[in-house]
PDB file of C-alpha atoms and ligand atoms in Angstrom:
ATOM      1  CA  UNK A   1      34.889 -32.713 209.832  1.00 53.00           C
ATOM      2  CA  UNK A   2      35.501 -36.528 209.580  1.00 54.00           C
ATOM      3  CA  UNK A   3      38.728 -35.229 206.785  1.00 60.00           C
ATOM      4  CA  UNK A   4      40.020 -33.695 209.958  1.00 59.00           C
ATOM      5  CA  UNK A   5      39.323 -36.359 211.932  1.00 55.00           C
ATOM      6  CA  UNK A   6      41.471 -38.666 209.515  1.00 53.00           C
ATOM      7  CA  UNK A   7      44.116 -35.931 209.026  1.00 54.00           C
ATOM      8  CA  UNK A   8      44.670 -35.799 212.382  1.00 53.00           C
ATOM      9  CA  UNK A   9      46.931 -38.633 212.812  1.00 51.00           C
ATOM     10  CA  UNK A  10      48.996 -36.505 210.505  1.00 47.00           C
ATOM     11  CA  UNK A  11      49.221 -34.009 213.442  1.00 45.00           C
ATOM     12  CA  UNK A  12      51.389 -36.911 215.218  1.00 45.00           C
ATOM     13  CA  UNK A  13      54.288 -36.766 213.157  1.00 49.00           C
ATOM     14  CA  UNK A  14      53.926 -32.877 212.500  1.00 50.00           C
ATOM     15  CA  UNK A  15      55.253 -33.485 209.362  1.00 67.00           C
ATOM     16  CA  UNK A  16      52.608 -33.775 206.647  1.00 90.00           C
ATOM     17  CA  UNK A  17      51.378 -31.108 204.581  1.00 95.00           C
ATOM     18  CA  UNK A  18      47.583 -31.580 205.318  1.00 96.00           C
ATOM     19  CA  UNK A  19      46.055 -28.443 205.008  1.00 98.00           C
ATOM     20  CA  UNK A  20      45.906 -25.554 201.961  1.00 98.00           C
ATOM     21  CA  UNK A  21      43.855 -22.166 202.992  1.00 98.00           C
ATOM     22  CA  UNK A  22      43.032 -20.131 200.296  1.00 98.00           C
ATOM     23  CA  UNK A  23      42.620 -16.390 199.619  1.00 98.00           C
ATOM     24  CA  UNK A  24      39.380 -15.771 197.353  1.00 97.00           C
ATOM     25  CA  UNK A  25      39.919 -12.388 195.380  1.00 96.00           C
ATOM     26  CA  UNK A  26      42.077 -13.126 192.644  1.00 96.00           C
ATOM     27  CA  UNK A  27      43.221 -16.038 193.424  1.00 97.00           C
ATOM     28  CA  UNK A  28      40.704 -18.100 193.214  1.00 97.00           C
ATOM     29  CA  UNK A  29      38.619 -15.792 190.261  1.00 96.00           C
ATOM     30  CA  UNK A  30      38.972 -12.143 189.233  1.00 95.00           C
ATOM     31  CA  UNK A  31      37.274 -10.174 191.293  1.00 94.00           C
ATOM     32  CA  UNK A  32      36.608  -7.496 189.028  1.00 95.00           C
ATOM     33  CA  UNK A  33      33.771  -8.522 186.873  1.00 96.00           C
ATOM     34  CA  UNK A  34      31.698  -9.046 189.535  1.00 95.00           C
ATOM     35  CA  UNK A  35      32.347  -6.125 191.497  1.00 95.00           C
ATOM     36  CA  UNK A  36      32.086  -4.026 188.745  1.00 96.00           C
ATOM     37  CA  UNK A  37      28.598  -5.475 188.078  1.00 97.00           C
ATOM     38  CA  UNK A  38      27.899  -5.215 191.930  1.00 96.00           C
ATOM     39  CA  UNK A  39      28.528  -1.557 192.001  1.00 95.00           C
ATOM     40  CA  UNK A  40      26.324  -1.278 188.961  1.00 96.00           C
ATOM     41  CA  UNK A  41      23.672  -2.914 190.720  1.00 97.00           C
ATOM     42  CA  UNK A  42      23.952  -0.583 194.001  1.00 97.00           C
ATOM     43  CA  UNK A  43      24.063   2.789 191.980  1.00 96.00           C
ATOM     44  CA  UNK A  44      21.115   1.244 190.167  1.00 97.00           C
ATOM     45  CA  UNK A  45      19.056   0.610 193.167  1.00 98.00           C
ATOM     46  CA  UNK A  46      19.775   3.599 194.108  1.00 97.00           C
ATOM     47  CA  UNK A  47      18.781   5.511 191.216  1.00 97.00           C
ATOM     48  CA  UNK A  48      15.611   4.077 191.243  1.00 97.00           C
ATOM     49  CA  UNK A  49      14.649   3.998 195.289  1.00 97.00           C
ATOM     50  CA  UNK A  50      16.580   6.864 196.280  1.00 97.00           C
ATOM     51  CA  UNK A  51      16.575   9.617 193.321  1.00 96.00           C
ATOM     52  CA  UNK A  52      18.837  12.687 194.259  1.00 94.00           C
ATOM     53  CA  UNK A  53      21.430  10.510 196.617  1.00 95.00           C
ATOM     54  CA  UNK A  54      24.052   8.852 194.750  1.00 94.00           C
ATOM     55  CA  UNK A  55      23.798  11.291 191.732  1.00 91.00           C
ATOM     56  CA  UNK A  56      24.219  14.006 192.937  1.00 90.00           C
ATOM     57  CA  UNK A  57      27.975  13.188 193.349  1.00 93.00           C
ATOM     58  CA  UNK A  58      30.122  13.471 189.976  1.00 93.00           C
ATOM     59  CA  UNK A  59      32.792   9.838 190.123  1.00 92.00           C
ATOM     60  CA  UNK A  60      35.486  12.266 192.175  1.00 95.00           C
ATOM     61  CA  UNK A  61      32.624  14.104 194.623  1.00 95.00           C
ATOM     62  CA  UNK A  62      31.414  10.619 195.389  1.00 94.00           C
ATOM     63  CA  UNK A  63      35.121   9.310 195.903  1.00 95.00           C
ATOM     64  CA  UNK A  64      35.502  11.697 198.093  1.00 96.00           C
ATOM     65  CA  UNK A  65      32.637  10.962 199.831  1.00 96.00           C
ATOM     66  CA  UNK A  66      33.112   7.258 200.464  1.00 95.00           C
ATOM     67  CA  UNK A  67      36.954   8.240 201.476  1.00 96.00           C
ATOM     68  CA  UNK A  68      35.679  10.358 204.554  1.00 96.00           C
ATOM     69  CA  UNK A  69      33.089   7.986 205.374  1.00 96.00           C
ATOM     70  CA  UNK A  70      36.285   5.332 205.734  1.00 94.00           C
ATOM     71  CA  UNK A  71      38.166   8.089 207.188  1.00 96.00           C
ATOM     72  CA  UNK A  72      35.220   8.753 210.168  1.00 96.00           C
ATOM     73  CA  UNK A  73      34.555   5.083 210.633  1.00 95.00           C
ATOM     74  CA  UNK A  74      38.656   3.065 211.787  1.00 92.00           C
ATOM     75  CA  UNK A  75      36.634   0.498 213.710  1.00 91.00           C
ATOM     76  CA  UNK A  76      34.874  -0.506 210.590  1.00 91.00           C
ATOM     77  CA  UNK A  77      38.023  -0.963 208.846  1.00 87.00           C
ATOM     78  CA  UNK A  78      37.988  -5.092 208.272  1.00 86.00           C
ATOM     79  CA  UNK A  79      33.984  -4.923 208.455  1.00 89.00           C
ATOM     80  CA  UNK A  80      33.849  -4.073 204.470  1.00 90.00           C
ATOM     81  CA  UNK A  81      30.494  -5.007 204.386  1.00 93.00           C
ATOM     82  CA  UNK A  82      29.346  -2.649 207.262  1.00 94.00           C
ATOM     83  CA  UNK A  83      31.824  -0.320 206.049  1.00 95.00           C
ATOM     84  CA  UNK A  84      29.581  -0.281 202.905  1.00 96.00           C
ATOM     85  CA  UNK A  85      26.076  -0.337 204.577  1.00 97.00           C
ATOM     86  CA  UNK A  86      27.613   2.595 206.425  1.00 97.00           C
ATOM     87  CA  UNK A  87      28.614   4.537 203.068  1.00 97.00           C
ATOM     88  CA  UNK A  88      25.046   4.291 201.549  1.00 98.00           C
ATOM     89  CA  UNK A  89      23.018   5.093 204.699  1.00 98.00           C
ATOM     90  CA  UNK A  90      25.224   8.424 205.211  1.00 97.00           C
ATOM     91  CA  UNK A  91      24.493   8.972 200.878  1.00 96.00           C
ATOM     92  CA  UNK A  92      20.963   8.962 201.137  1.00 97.00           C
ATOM     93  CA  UNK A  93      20.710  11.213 204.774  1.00 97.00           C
ATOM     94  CA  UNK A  94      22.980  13.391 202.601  1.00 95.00           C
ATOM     95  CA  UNK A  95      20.383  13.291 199.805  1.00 95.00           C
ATOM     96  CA  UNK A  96      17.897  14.322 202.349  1.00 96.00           C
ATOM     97  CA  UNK A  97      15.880  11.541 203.243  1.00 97.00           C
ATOM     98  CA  UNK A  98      15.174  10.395 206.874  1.00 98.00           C
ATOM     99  CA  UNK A  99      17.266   8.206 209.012  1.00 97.00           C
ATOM    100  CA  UNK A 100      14.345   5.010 208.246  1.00 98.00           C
ATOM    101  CA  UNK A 101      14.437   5.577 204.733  1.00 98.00           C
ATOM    102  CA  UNK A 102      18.096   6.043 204.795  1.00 98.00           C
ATOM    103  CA  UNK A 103      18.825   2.583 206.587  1.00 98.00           C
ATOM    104  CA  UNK A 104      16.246   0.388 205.087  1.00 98.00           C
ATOM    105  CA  UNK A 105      17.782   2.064 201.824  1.00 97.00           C
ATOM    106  CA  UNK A 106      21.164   1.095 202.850  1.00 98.00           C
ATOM    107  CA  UNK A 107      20.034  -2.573 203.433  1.00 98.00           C
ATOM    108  CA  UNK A 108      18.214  -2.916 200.093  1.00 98.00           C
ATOM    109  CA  UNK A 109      21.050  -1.342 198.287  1.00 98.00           C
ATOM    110  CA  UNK A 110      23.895  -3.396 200.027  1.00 97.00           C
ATOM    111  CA  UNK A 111      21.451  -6.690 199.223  1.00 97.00           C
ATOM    112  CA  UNK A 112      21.632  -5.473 194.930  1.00 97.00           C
ATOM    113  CA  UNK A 113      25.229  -5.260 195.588  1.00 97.00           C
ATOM    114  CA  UNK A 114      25.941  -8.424 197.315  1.00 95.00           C
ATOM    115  CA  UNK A 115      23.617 -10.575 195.306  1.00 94.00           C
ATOM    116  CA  UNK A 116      25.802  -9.528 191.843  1.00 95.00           C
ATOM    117  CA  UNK A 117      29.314  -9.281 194.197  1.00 94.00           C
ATOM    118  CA  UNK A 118      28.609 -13.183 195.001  1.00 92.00           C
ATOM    119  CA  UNK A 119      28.397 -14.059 191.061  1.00 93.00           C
ATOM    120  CA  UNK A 120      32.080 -15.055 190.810  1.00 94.00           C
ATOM    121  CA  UNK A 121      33.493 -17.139 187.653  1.00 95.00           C
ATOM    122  CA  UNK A 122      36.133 -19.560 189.133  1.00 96.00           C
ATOM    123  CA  UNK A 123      39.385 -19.538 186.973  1.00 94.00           C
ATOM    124  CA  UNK A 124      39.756 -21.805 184.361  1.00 90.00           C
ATOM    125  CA  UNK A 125      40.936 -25.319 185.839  1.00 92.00           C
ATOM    126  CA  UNK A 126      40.304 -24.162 189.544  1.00 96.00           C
ATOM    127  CA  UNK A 127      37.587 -26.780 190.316  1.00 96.00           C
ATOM    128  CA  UNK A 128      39.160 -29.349 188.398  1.00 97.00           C
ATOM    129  CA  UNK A 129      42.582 -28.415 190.550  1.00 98.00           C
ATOM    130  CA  UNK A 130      40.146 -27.846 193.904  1.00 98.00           C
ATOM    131  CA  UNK A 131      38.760 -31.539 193.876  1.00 97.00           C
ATOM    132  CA  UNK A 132      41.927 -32.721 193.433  1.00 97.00           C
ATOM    133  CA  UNK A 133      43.522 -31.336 196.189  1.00 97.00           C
ATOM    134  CA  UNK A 134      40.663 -32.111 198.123  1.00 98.00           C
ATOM    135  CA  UNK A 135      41.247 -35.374 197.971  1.00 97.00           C
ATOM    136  CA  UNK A 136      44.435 -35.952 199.770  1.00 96.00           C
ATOM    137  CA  UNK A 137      44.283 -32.493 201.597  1.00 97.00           C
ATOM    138  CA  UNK A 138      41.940 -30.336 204.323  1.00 98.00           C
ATOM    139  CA  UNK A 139      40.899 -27.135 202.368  1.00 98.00           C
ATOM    140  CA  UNK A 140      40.063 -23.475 203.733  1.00 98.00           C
ATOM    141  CA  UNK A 141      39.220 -20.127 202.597  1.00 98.00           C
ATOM    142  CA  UNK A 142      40.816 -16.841 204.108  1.00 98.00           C
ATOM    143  CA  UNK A 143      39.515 -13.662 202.537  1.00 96.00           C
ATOM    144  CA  UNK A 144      39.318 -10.522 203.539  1.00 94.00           C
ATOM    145  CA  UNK A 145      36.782  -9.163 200.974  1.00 89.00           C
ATOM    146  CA  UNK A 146      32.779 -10.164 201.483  1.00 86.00           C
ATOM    147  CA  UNK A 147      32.985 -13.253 199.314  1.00 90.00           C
ATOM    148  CA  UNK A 148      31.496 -16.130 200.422  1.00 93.00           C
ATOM    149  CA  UNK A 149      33.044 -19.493 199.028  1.00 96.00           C
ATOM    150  CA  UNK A 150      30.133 -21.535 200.074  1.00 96.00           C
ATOM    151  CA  UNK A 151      28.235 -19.338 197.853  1.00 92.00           C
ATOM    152  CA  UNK A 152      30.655 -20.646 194.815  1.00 93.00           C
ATOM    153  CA  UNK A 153      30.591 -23.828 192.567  1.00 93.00           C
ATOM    154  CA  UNK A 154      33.659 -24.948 194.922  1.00 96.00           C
ATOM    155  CA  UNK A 155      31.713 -25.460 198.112  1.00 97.00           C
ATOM    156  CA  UNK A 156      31.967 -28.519 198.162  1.00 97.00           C
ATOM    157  CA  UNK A 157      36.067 -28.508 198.645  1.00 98.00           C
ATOM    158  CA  UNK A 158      36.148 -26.297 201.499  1.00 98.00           C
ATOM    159  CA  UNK A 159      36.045 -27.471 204.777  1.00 98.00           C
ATOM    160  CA  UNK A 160      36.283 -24.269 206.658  1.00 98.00           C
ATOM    161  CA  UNK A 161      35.907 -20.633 205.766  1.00 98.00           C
ATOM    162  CA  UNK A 162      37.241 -17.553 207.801  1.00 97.00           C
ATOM    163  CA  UNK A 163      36.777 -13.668 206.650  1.00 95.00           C
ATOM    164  CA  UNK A 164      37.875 -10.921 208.079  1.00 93.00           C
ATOM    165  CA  UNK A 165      34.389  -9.573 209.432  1.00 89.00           C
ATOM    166  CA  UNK A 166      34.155 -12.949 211.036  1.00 91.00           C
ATOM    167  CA  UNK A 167      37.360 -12.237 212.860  1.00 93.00           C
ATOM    168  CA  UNK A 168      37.467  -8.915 213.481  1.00 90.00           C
ATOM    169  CA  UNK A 169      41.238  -7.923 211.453  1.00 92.00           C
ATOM    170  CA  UNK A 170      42.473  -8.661 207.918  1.00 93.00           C
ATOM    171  CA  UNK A 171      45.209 -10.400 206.579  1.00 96.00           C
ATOM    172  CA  UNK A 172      48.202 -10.325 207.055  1.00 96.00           C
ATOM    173  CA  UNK A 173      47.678 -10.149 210.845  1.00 96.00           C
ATOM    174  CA  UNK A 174      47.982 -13.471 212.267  1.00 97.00           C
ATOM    175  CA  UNK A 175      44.224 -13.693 213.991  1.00 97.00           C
ATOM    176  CA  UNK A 176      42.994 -15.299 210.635  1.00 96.00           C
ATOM    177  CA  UNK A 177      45.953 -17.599 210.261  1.00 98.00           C
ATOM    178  CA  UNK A 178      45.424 -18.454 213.993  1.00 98.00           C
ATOM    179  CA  UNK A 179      42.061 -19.572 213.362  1.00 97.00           C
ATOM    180  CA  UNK A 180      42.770 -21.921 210.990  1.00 97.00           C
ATOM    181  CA  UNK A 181      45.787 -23.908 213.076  1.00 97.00           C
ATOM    182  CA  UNK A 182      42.895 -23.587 215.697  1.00 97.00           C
ATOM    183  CA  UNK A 183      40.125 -24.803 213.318  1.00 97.00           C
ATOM    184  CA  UNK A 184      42.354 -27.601 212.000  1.00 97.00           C
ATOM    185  CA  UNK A 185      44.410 -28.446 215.203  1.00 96.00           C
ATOM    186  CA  UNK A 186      47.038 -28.663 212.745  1.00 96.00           C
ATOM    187  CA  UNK A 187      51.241 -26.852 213.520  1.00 96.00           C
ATOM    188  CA  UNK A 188      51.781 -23.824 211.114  1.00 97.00           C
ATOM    189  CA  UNK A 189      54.259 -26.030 209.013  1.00 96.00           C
ATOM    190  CA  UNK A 190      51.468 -28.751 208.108  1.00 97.00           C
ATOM    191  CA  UNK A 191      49.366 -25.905 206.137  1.00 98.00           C
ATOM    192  CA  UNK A 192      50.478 -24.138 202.553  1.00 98.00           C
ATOM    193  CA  UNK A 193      48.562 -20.563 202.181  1.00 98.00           C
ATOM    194  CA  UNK A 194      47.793 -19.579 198.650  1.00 98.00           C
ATOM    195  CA  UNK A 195      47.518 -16.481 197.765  1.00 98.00           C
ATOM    196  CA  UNK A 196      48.030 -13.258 195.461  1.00 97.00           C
ATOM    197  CA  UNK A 197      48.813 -10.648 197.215  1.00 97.00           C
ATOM    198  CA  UNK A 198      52.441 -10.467 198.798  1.00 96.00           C
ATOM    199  CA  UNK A 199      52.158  -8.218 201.944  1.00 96.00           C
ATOM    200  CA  UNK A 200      48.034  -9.779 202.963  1.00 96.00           C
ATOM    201  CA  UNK A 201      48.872 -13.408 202.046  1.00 98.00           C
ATOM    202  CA  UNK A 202      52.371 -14.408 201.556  1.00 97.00           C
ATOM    203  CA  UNK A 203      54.209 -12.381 204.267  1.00 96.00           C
ATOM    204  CA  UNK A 204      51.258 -12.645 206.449  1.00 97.00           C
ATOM    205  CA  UNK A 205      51.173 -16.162 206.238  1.00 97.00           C
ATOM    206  CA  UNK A 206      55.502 -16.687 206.374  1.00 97.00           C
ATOM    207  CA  UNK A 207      55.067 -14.604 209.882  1.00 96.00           C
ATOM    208  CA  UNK A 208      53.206 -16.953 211.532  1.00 97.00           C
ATOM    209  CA  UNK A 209      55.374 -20.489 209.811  1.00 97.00           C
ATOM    210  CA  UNK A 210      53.330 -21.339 207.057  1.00 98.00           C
ATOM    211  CA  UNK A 211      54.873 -22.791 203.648  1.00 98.00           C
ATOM    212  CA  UNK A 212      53.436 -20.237 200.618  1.00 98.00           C
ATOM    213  CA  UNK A 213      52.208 -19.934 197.176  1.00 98.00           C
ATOM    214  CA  UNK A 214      52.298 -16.900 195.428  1.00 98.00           C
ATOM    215  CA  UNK A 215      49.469 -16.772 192.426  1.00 97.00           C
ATOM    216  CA  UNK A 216      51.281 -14.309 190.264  1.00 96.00           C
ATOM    217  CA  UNK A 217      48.395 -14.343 187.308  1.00 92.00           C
ATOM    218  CA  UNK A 218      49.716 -11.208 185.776  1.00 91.00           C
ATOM    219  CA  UNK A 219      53.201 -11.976 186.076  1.00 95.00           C
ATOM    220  CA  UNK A 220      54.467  -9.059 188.542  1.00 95.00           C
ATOM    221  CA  UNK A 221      58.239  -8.907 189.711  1.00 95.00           C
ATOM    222  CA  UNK A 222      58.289  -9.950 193.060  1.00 95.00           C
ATOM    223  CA  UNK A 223      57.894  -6.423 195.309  1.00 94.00           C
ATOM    224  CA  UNK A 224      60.786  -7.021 198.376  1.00 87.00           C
ATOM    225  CA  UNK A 225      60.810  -8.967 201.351  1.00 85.00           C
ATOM    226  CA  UNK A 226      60.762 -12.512 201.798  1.00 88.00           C
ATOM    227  CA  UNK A 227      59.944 -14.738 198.982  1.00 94.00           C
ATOM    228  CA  UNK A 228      57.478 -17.466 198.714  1.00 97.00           C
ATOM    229  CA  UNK A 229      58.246 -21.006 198.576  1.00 97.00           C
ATOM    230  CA  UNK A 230      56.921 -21.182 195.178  1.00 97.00           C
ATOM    231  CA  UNK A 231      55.312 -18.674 192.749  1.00 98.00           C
ATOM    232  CA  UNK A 232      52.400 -19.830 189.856  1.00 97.00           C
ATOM    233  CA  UNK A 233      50.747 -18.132 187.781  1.00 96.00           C
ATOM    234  CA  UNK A 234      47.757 -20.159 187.247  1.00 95.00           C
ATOM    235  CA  UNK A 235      46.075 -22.645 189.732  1.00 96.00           C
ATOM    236  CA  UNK A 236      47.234 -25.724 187.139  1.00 96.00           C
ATOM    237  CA  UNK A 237      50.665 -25.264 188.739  1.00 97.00           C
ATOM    238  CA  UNK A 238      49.575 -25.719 192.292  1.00 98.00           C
ATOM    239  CA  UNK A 239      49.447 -29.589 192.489  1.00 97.00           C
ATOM    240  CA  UNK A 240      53.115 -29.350 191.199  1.00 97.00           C
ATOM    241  CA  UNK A 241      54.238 -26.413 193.831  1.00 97.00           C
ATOM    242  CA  UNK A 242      52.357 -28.381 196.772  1.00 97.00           C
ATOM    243  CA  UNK A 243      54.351 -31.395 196.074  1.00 95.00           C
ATOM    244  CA  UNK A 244      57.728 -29.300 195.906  1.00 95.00           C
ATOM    245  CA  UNK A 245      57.135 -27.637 199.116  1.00 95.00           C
ATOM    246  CA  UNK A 246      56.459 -31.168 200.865  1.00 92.00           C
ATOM    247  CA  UNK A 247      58.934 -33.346 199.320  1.00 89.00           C
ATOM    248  CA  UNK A 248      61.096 -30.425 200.150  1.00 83.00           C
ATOM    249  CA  UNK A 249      60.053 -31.420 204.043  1.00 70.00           C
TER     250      UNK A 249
HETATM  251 MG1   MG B   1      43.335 -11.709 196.867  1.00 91.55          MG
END
């Protein structure tokens, strides 16, 4: 908090870059890895505690099943990890076993999940790039997965963290944006988001005045809309793109 403190005489001018938020999720790492291994680590908790609940579903039966549990439950919509919690309690009263079992079940087996989900591999270069930036800059996480960055070998960097279950919607509505110009006491044009996804981070971000960077790791053609101030596609550009956008200024 004494960064912000320091920053803030940046907030006279309301000129300065002087913060970069972050989306986790492929941006930061591939997610997949460890959410593959995460869902291992459910189905095999489940397996184990609760035989006859997860497999008795075939991969489409239990697609199905977690659809119309998402379907049944809007309000949980940006509480993925409830949303989850929710999915394996109605799986095991399904597989016939009581409403105790079935929550304490759904605990245990969300806990195997998260413990593997939180097992992320930063990208090559990211720390390196992180502590740089942290240097000169205010730095803060917007996801709107479970990931937790504090929980990451970048701690250290981040100075604030906002998810979606914290706030109650996902990106791109503006609540999580808000929170960091409130967090930061900083104007929308002081703060570069960077992020992968184009609708969640880049057009959510360009709503509310941000500058953006689009990680573009696997090289897509932009989709339509509004582009980004500057596209990478690896976090060893960033430095480079967050000087552009604020010598552009
Ligand atoms: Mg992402």
């Amino acid at each position: 908090m004494q960064h912000i403190r320091a920053l803030s005489a940046a907030k006279e001018t309301r000129l300065t870059i002087s913060v970069i938020t972050f989306d986790l999720d492929n941006t930061l790492w591939d997610v997949e890895p460890p959410l593959i291994k995460a869902e291992y680590a459910q189905q095999q908790w489940l397996l184990q505690h609760r035989p006859g609940a997860v497999d008795a579903f075939d991969h489409e039966a239990l697609l199905a099943f977690k659809t119309s549990v998402w379907r049944r439950h809007p309000a949980l919509a940006h509480h993925v990890s409830d949303m989850r919690t929710q999915m394996l309690y109605e799986l095991q009263i399904a597989g016939g076993y009581s409403e105790e079992e079935s929550r304490s079940g759904a605990k245990e087996a969300f806990e195997a999940f998260l413990v593997e989900r939180h097992k992320v591999v930063l990208y090559e270069d990211a720390l390196d790039v992180l502590k740089r930036l942290a240097q000169r800059y205010i730095l803060g996480a917007l996801t709107n997965g479970n990931a937790d960055i504090y929980k990451t070998d970048a701690a250290e960097y981040f100075e604030f963290a906002f998810s979606a279950e914290s706030i109650g919607t996902s990106k791109p509505h503006p609540a999580m944006f808000k929170a960091a110009l409130q967090k930061t006491g900083m104007t929308a044009k002081q703060i570069i988001h960077v992020g992968d996804d184009p609708d969640h981070d880049v057009q959510g971000a360009r709503d509310i005045g941000m500058h953006t960077v689009w990680v573009n790791a696997q090289r897509k053609p932009w989709p339509s809309g509004n582009k980004p101030d500057r596209e990478i596609v690896n976090l060893r550009q960033l430095p480079e793109a967050i000087n552009h956008i604020a010598d552009a200024r």
